[in-house]
Amino acid sequence: MTRRPQAGTATSTRSNPPERLRTLAQVYRHFGEVDAAATSPLYARVAVGLSESDAALRAIEAAPARKRHPTVILAALHDLALAGRAPALAAAYAAADGEAAAGAAIETLLRMTEAVVAIAVRRPARTGETGRCAVLYPAVAEAARRLGANAIGLIDVGCSAGLNLNVDRVGVTYGNGRSLGDPSSPVQLSSSVVGDRPIPARALPEVVARVGIDLYPLDVTDPDDARWLRACLAPDQPERVARLEAEMALAATAPPLLLRGDAVEVLPDALARVPADALPVVTTTWALPRFPLESRLRMLHRLDEAAVGRPVAWVSAEGVGVAPAIPTLGDRRASGHSIIGLAVFERSALRAEAVGRCWSRGRWLAWLADS
Ligand SMILES: C[S@@+](CC[C@H](N)C(=O)[O-])C[C@H]1O[C@@H](n2cnc3c(N)ncnc32)[C@H](O)[C@@H]1O
């Protein structure tokens, strides 16, 4: 059912909204005043606007409970704007006009409730974050060094759009002046270095296979998928938007093989796609919290099984204690930073090490390993 905007619904008209609506309003207000405040003035204003409209909150309630979060609903609205289906909202976003965007978001939500809910239900929200390669590059190169590999096959688990699979095709500059990767790549990333230990200067060997695994992989060459990736970013974050565009364009020049399915089930197939003379390097970046602990352990078991026939490496960038077998260095769980893990499976023996710490998904990086 498509709902039409009612007079007076775009502003606070509540007399005594039910408890559950008040809770939803608080979630949106908190998102606007705290989460989005520092990063997106537009989303801050829109979220607060939605929190003040009972009609908008009721429309959001048409979505299943786990799909009512502001990141999901704002991305769904943004998707409609980018698709040309919500022109007033698109115009307000283009003008970076928070007041107009809040009004247009409410109007769109009421007019197109069904469409917003359908997108929210169909599409898992993405972080939209890119740039993980600043963390991955030195760790994957270290994996290749330790196993003496002259060629590697990358397998990214929980790959989303598979942007990590271009780790060898980007350029990275570290705060200490060191650069890795391709200085002429259209994708240039940067990371500040924490601590005294230098980031290893070793280049990656040739990448001969790129395989992504996800329950819901996104194909950057598919216009709907590409639009959804864009929709998951706030419209007033030009640097992030530009970086995503560059990374998508780079990925589109040599799209990876995307395997849809549960990682534990699909991993053997992915490993089989890596030529015998290349080292399979499995990567996970901030993906494992979505996996039940049992699945994480089964994934480890799969890698162990594969290592009967050939060495396999696993590079992880995950919160403290999230990646099984990777040391936590005594750091507290949920302390805000992440551990860069390197696990080497060779003849069914596992050597797992924490080779670094990183903050803000790799914007700061401390290298720890001897290399
Ligand atoms: C938080 S996202 C991380 C995406 C990306 N690696 C990054 O650095 O932003 C987690 C991803 O894991 C995928 N995922 C969750 N459970 C999975 C499973 N059992 N098998 C494969 N992928 C899964 C989700 O679909 C999602 O794309």
Coordinates of C-alpha atoms and ligand atoms in Angstrom, one line a residue:
M1 CA 0.0 0.0 0.0
T2 CA 1.4 3.4 -0.9
R3 CA 0.8 6.1 1.7
R4 CA 0.2 9.7 0.9
P5 CA 1.6 12.5 3.0
Q6 CA -0.9 13.9 5.5
A7 CA -1.2 17.6 6.2
G8 CA 0.9 18.5 9.2
T9 CA 2.9 15.2 9.3
A10 CA 6.2 16.8 8.3
T11 CA 6.5 18.4 11.7
S12 CA 6.0 17.3 15.3
T13 CA 2.3 16.7 15.7
R14 CA 2.4 14.1 18.4
S15 CA -0.1 14.3 21.2
N16 CA 0.9 11.1 23.1
P17 CA 2.7 8.7 20.8
P18 CA 2.9 5.1 22.0
E19 CA 6.0 3.9 23.8
R20 CA 7.5 2.0 20.8
L21 CA 7.2 5.1 18.6
R22 CA 9.0 7.1 21.3
T23 CA 11.8 4.5 21.4
L24 CA 12.1 4.7 17.6
A25 CA 12.2 8.5 17.8
Q26 CA 15.0 8.3 20.3
V27 CA 17.0 6.0 18.0
Y28 CA 16.7 8.5 15.2
R29 CA 17.4 11.5 17.3
H30 CA 20.5 9.8 18.8
F31 CA 21.7 8.9 15.3
G32 CA 21.2 12.5 14.2
E33 CA 22.6 14.2 17.2
V34 CA 25.5 11.8 17.9
D35 CA 26.3 9.3 15.2
A36 CA 25.9 11.5 12.1
A37 CA 26.6 14.8 13.7
A38 CA 30.4 14.8 13.0
T39 CA 30.3 13.2 9.6
S40 CA 27.2 14.2 7.8
P41 CA 25.2 17.4 8.7
L42 CA 22.6 16.4 6.1
Y43 CA 21.9 13.0 7.6
A44 CA 22.0 14.6 11.1
R45 CA 19.2 17.0 10.1
V46 CA 17.2 14.3 8.2
A47 CA 17.4 11.8 11.1
V48 CA 16.3 14.4 13.6
G49 CA 13.5 15.5 11.2
L50 CA 12.3 11.9 11.0
S51 CA 12.4 11.5 14.8
E52 CA 10.0 14.5 15.1
S53 CA 7.4 13.1 12.6
D54 CA 5.1 10.5 14.0
A55 CA 3.9 9.8 10.5
A56 CA 7.4 9.1 9.3
L57 CA 8.1 6.9 12.3
R58 CA 4.9 4.9 11.6
A59 CA 6.0 4.4 8.0
I60 CA 9.4 3.2 9.3
E61 CA 7.5 0.7 11.5
A62 CA 6.2 -0.9 8.3
A63 CA 9.8 -2.4 8.0
P64 CA 10.8 -5.5 10.0
A65 CA 12.3 -4.5 13.3
R66 CA 15.9 -5.2 12.3
K67 CA 15.5 -3.0 9.2
R68 CA 14.3 0.1 10.9
H69 CA 17.8 1.4 11.8
P70 CA 18.5 4.9 10.4
T71 CA 21.5 3.6 8.3
V72 CA 19.1 1.2 6.5
I73 CA 16.2 3.6 6.0
L74 CA 18.5 6.5 5.0
A75 CA 20.3 4.3 2.5
A76 CA 16.9 3.1 1.0
L77 CA 15.7 6.7 0.7
H78 CA 19.1 7.7 -0.9
D79 CA 18.7 4.8 -3.3
L80 CA 15.4 6.1 -4.5
A81 CA 16.9 9.6 -4.9
L82 CA 19.8 8.2 -7.0
A83 CA 17.4 6.2 -9.1
G84 CA 15.4 9.3 -10.0
R85 CA 12.3 8.2 -8.1
A86 CA 12.5 10.9 -5.4
P87 CA 13.5 14.1 -7.3
A88 CA 12.7 16.5 -4.4
L89 CA 15.0 14.5 -2.1
A90 CA 17.7 14.3 -4.8
A91 CA 17.5 18.1 -5.3
A92 CA 17.8 18.8 -1.5
Y93 CA 20.7 16.4 -1.2
A94 CA 22.4 18.0 -4.2
A95 CA 21.9 21.5 -2.7
A96 CA 23.1 20.1 0.7
D97 CA 20.0 21.8 2.2
G98 CA 19.2 20.0 5.5
E99 CA 15.8 21.5 6.0
A100 CA 14.6 20.7 2.5
A101 CA 16.1 17.2 2.8
A102 CA 14.3 16.5 6.1
G103 CA 11.0 17.6 4.5
A104 CA 11.6 15.7 1.3
A105 CA 12.7 12.5 3.2
I106 CA 9.5 12.5 5.2
E107 CA 7.4 13.2 2.1
T108 CA 9.3 10.3 0.2
L109 CA 8.9 8.0 3.1
L110 CA 5.1 8.6 3.3
R111 CA 4.6 8.5 -0.5
M112 CA 6.7 5.5 -1.1
T113 CA 6.6 3.5 2.1
E114 CA 6.3 0.2 0.3
A115 CA 9.3 1.0 -2.0
V116 CA 11.5 2.1 1.0
V117 CA 10.6 -1.0 2.9
A118 CA 11.2 -3.3 -0.1
I119 CA 14.7 -1.9 -0.6
A120 CA 15.5 -2.1 3.2
V121 CA 14.4 -5.7 3.3
R122 CA 16.2 -6.8 0.1
R123 CA 19.4 -5.0 0.7
P124 CA 21.8 -5.6 3.6
A125 CA 23.1 -2.3 4.7
R126 CA 26.8 -1.8 3.8
T127 CA 29.3 0.2 5.6
G128 CA 30.1 1.7 2.3
E129 CA 33.6 2.0 3.7
T130 CA 36.5 1.3 1.4
G131 CA 40.2 1.7 1.8
R132 CA 40.9 -1.5 3.7
C133 CA 43.8 -2.1 1.4
A134 CA 46.1 0.1 3.5
V135 CA 45.9 -2.5 6.2
L136 CA 45.8 -5.5 3.9
Y137 CA 48.8 -4.7 1.6
P138 CA 51.7 -5.2 4.0
A139 CA 50.0 -8.1 5.8
V140 CA 49.3 -10.0 2.5
A141 CA 52.9 -9.3 1.3
E142 CA 54.2 -10.6 4.6
A143 CA 52.1 -13.8 4.1
A144 CA 53.6 -14.3 0.7
R145 CA 57.1 -13.7 2.1
R146 CA 56.7 -16.2 4.9
L147 CA 55.6 -18.9 2.5
G148 CA 58.0 -18.0 -0.3
A149 CA 55.2 -17.4 -2.8
N150 CA 55.9 -15.8 -6.2
A151 CA 52.2 -15.7 -7.0
I152 CA 49.1 -15.5 -4.9
G153 CA 45.3 -16.0 -5.2
L154 CA 43.2 -13.7 -3.2
I155 CA 40.0 -15.0 -1.5
D156 CA 38.0 -12.3 0.4
V157 CA 35.4 -13.7 2.7
G158 CA 32.5 -11.4 3.5
C159 CA 33.6 -9.5 0.5
S160 CA 30.6 -7.2 -0.2
A161 CA 31.6 -5.6 -3.5
G162 CA 35.0 -7.3 -3.5
L163 CA 37.0 -4.0 -3.3
N164 CA 39.7 -5.7 -1.1
L165 CA 40.5 -7.9 -4.1
N166 CA 42.3 -5.0 -5.7
V167 CA 44.8 -4.7 -3.0
D168 CA 47.7 -5.0 -5.5
R169 CA 46.2 -2.4 -7.8
V170 CA 46.0 0.6 -5.5
G171 CA 48.6 3.0 -4.1
V172 CA 49.1 3.5 -0.4
T173 CA 51.0 6.2 1.4
Y174 CA 51.9 5.7 5.0
G175 CA 52.4 8.6 7.4
N176 CA 56.1 7.9 7.7
G177 CA 56.5 8.6 4.0
R178 CA 56.6 5.0 2.9
S179 CA 54.6 4.1 -0.2
L180 CA 53.4 0.7 -1.4
G181 CA 51.5 -0.5 -4.4
D182 CA 50.9 1.4 -7.6
P183 CA 51.7 5.2 -7.4
S184 CA 49.8 5.8 -10.7
S185 CA 46.7 3.9 -9.6
P186 CA 43.5 6.0 -9.7
V187 CA 42.9 4.8 -6.1
Q188 CA 45.3 6.3 -3.7
L189 CA 44.9 5.6 0.0
S190 CA 46.7 6.8 3.1
S191 CA 47.3 5.6 6.6
S192 CA 49.1 7.2 9.6
V193 CA 51.7 5.1 11.2
V194 CA 51.7 4.6 15.0
G195 CA 54.8 3.4 16.8
D196 CA 58.4 3.0 15.8
R197 CA 58.3 -0.1 13.7
P198 CA 58.3 0.6 10.0
I199 CA 55.7 -0.8 7.6
P200 CA 57.5 -3.5 5.6
A201 CA 58.4 -2.2 2.1
R202 CA 57.9 -5.5 0.3
A203 CA 55.8 -5.5 -2.9
L204 CA 53.1 -8.0 -3.4
P205 CA 53.8 -10.9 -5.8
E206 CA 51.6 -11.3 -8.9
V207 CA 47.9 -11.9 -8.1
V208 CA 46.7 -14.7 -10.3
A209 CA 43.2 -15.2 -8.9
R210 CA 40.6 -12.9 -7.2
V211 CA 37.6 -14.5 -5.6
G212 CA 35.0 -12.9 -3.3
I213 CA 32.6 -14.8 -1.1
D214 CA 29.5 -13.3 0.4
L215 CA 25.9 -14.2 1.2
Y216 CA 25.0 -11.1 -0.7
P217 CA 27.9 -10.1 -3.0
L218 CA 27.6 -6.8 -4.9
D219 CA 28.7 -6.6 -8.5
V220 CA 30.1 -3.2 -9.3
T221 CA 29.3 -3.7 -13.0
D222 CA 25.6 -4.1 -12.1
P223 CA 23.9 -0.7 -12.1
D224 CA 21.5 -1.6 -9.3
D225 CA 24.3 -3.0 -7.1
A226 CA 26.6 0.0 -7.9
R227 CA 23.8 2.4 -7.0
W228 CA 23.2 0.6 -3.7
L229 CA 26.9 1.0 -2.8
R230 CA 26.6 4.7 -3.5
A231 CA 23.3 4.9 -1.6
C232 CA 25.0 3.6 1.5
L233 CA 27.2 6.7 1.7
A234 CA 25.8 10.0 3.0
P235 CA 25.4 12.4 0.1
D236 CA 27.5 15.1 1.8
Q237 CA 30.7 13.1 2.1
P238 CA 32.4 14.0 -1.1
E239 CA 35.8 12.5 -0.2
R240 CA 34.3 9.1 0.5
V241 CA 32.0 9.3 -2.5
A242 CA 35.0 10.1 -4.7
R243 CA 37.0 7.2 -3.2
L244 CA 34.2 4.8 -3.7
E245 CA 33.7 5.9 -7.3
A246 CA 37.4 5.4 -8.0
E247 CA 37.5 2.0 -6.3
M248 CA 34.4 0.9 -8.2
A249 CA 35.8 2.0 -11.5
L250 CA 39.1 0.2 -10.8
A251 CA 37.2 -3.0 -9.8
A252 CA 35.1 -2.8 -13.0
T253 CA 38.2 -3.0 -15.2
A254 CA 38.8 -6.5 -13.9
P255 CA 35.8 -7.7 -12.0
P256 CA 36.6 -10.5 -9.5
L257 CA 34.8 -13.8 -9.4
L258 CA 32.0 -13.4 -6.8
L259 CA 30.7 -16.6 -5.2
R260 CA 27.4 -16.3 -3.4
G261 CA 26.8 -18.4 -0.3
D262 CA 27.9 -19.2 3.2
A263 CA 31.7 -18.9 3.5
V264 CA 32.1 -22.3 5.2
E265 CA 30.3 -24.0 2.4
V266 CA 31.9 -22.1 -0.5
L267 CA 35.5 -21.9 0.7
P268 CA 36.6 -25.2 -0.8
D269 CA 35.3 -24.1 -4.2
A270 CA 37.1 -20.8 -3.9
L271 CA 40.4 -22.4 -2.8
A272 CA 40.1 -24.8 -5.8
R273 CA 40.0 -21.7 -8.1
V274 CA 43.5 -20.7 -7.1
P275 CA 46.1 -22.3 -9.4
A276 CA 48.3 -25.0 -7.8
D277 CA 51.4 -22.9 -8.1
A278 CA 50.0 -19.9 -6.3
L279 CA 49.5 -19.4 -2.6
P280 CA 45.8 -18.9 -1.6
V281 CA 45.6 -15.9 0.7
V282 CA 42.2 -15.7 2.4
T283 CA 41.3 -12.2 3.8
T284 CA 38.6 -11.1 6.2
T285 CA 38.1 -7.4 7.1
W286 CA 35.6 -6.6 9.8
A287 CA 33.4 -9.4 8.5
L288 CA 33.6 -12.1 11.2
P289 CA 31.3 -10.5 13.8
R290 CA 28.5 -11.4 11.5
F291 CA 29.5 -15.1 11.7
P292 CA 28.4 -17.2 14.7
L293 CA 31.5 -18.4 16.6
E294 CA 30.9 -21.9 15.4
S295 CA 31.1 -20.7 11.7
R296 CA 34.3 -18.9 12.4
L297 CA 35.8 -22.1 13.9
R298 CA 34.5 -24.2 10.9
M299 CA 36.1 -21.7 8.6
L300 CA 39.4 -22.3 10.3
H301 CA 38.8 -26.0 10.0
R302 CA 38.2 -25.6 6.2
L303 CA 41.5 -23.8 5.9
D304 CA 43.3 -26.5 7.9
E305 CA 41.8 -29.1 5.6
A306 CA 42.9 -27.3 2.5
A307 CA 46.4 -27.0 3.9
V308 CA 46.9 -30.8 3.8
G309 CA 47.6 -30.4 0.1
R310 CA 49.2 -26.9 -0.1
P311 CA 50.0 -24.0 2.2
V312 CA 47.3 -21.5 2.9
A313 CA 47.4 -18.1 4.5
W314 CA 44.7 -16.1 6.3
V315 CA 45.0 -12.3 6.8
S316 CA 42.4 -10.8 9.1
A317 CA 41.6 -7.3 10.3
E318 CA 39.0 -7.8 12.9
G319 CA 38.1 -6.5 16.4
V320 CA 40.1 -7.7 19.3
G321 CA 39.3 -11.4 20.0
V322 CA 37.0 -11.7 17.0
A323 CA 39.3 -13.8 14.7
P324 CA 39.7 -17.2 16.3
A325 CA 43.3 -18.3 16.9
I326 CA 44.7 -14.8 16.5
P327 CA 46.4 -13.5 19.6
T328 CA 44.7 -10.5 21.3
L329 CA 48.0 -9.2 22.8
G330 CA 46.2 -8.8 26.1
D331 CA 44.1 -6.0 24.6
R332 CA 40.6 -5.6 25.8
R333 CA 37.7 -6.8 23.6
A334 CA 35.6 -4.0 22.1
S335 CA 38.3 -1.5 22.9
G336 CA 37.7 0.2 19.6
H337 CA 40.8 -0.9 17.7
S338 CA 41.4 -4.0 15.7
I339 CA 44.1 -6.7 15.4
I340 CA 45.7 -7.5 12.1
G341 CA 46.2 -11.2 12.1
L342 CA 48.3 -13.5 10.0
A343 CA 47.7 -17.2 10.2
V344 CA 49.7 -19.7 8.1
F345 CA 48.4 -23.2 7.6
E346 CA 51.2 -25.5 6.4
R347 CA 51.1 -29.3 6.4
S348 CA 48.2 -29.0 8.9
A349 CA 50.2 -27.0 11.3
L350 CA 48.9 -23.6 12.2
R351 CA 51.0 -20.6 13.1
A352 CA 48.9 -17.6 14.0
E353 CA 50.3 -14.2 14.9
A354 CA 49.1 -10.6 15.5
V355 CA 51.2 -8.6 13.0
G356 CA 49.7 -5.2 13.8
R357 CA 47.0 -3.1 15.4
C358 CA 44.8 -0.6 13.5
W359 CA 42.4 2.1 14.4
S360 CA 39.4 3.6 12.5
R361 CA 39.4 0.7 10.0
G362 CA 43.0 1.3 9.0
R363 CA 43.4 5.1 9.1
W364 CA 46.0 4.5 11.8
L365 CA 48.2 1.5 11.7
A366 CA 50.9 0.0 14.0
W367 CA 53.1 -2.7 12.6
L368 CA 54.3 -5.2 15.2
A369 CA 55.9 -8.1 13.4
D370 CA 59.5 -8.8 12.7
S371 CA 59.7 -9.0 9.0
Ligands
LIG1 C1 30.2 -6.0 7.9 S1 30.3 -6.6 6.3 C2 32.0 -6.4 6.0 C3 32.3 -6.1 4.6 C4 33.8 -5.8 4.2 N1 34.6 -7.0 4.4 C5 34.3 -4.6 4.9 O1 35.5 -4.6 5.2 O2 33.6 -3.6 5.0 C6 30.1 -8.3 6.5 C7 29.9 -9.1 5.2 O3 29.9 -10.5 5.5 C8 28.8 -11.1 4.8 N2 28.5 -12.3 5.5 C9 27.9 -12.5 6.7 N3 27.8 -13.8 7.0 C10 28.3 -14.5 6.0 C11 28.5 -15.9 5.7 N4 28.1 -16.8 6.6 N5 29.2 -16.2 4.6 C12 29.6 -15.3 3.7 N6 29.4 -13.9 3.9 C13 28.8 -13.5 5.0 C14 27.7 -10.1 4.8 O4 26.8 -10.3 3.7 C15 28.5 -8.8 4.6 O5 28.7 -8.4 3.3

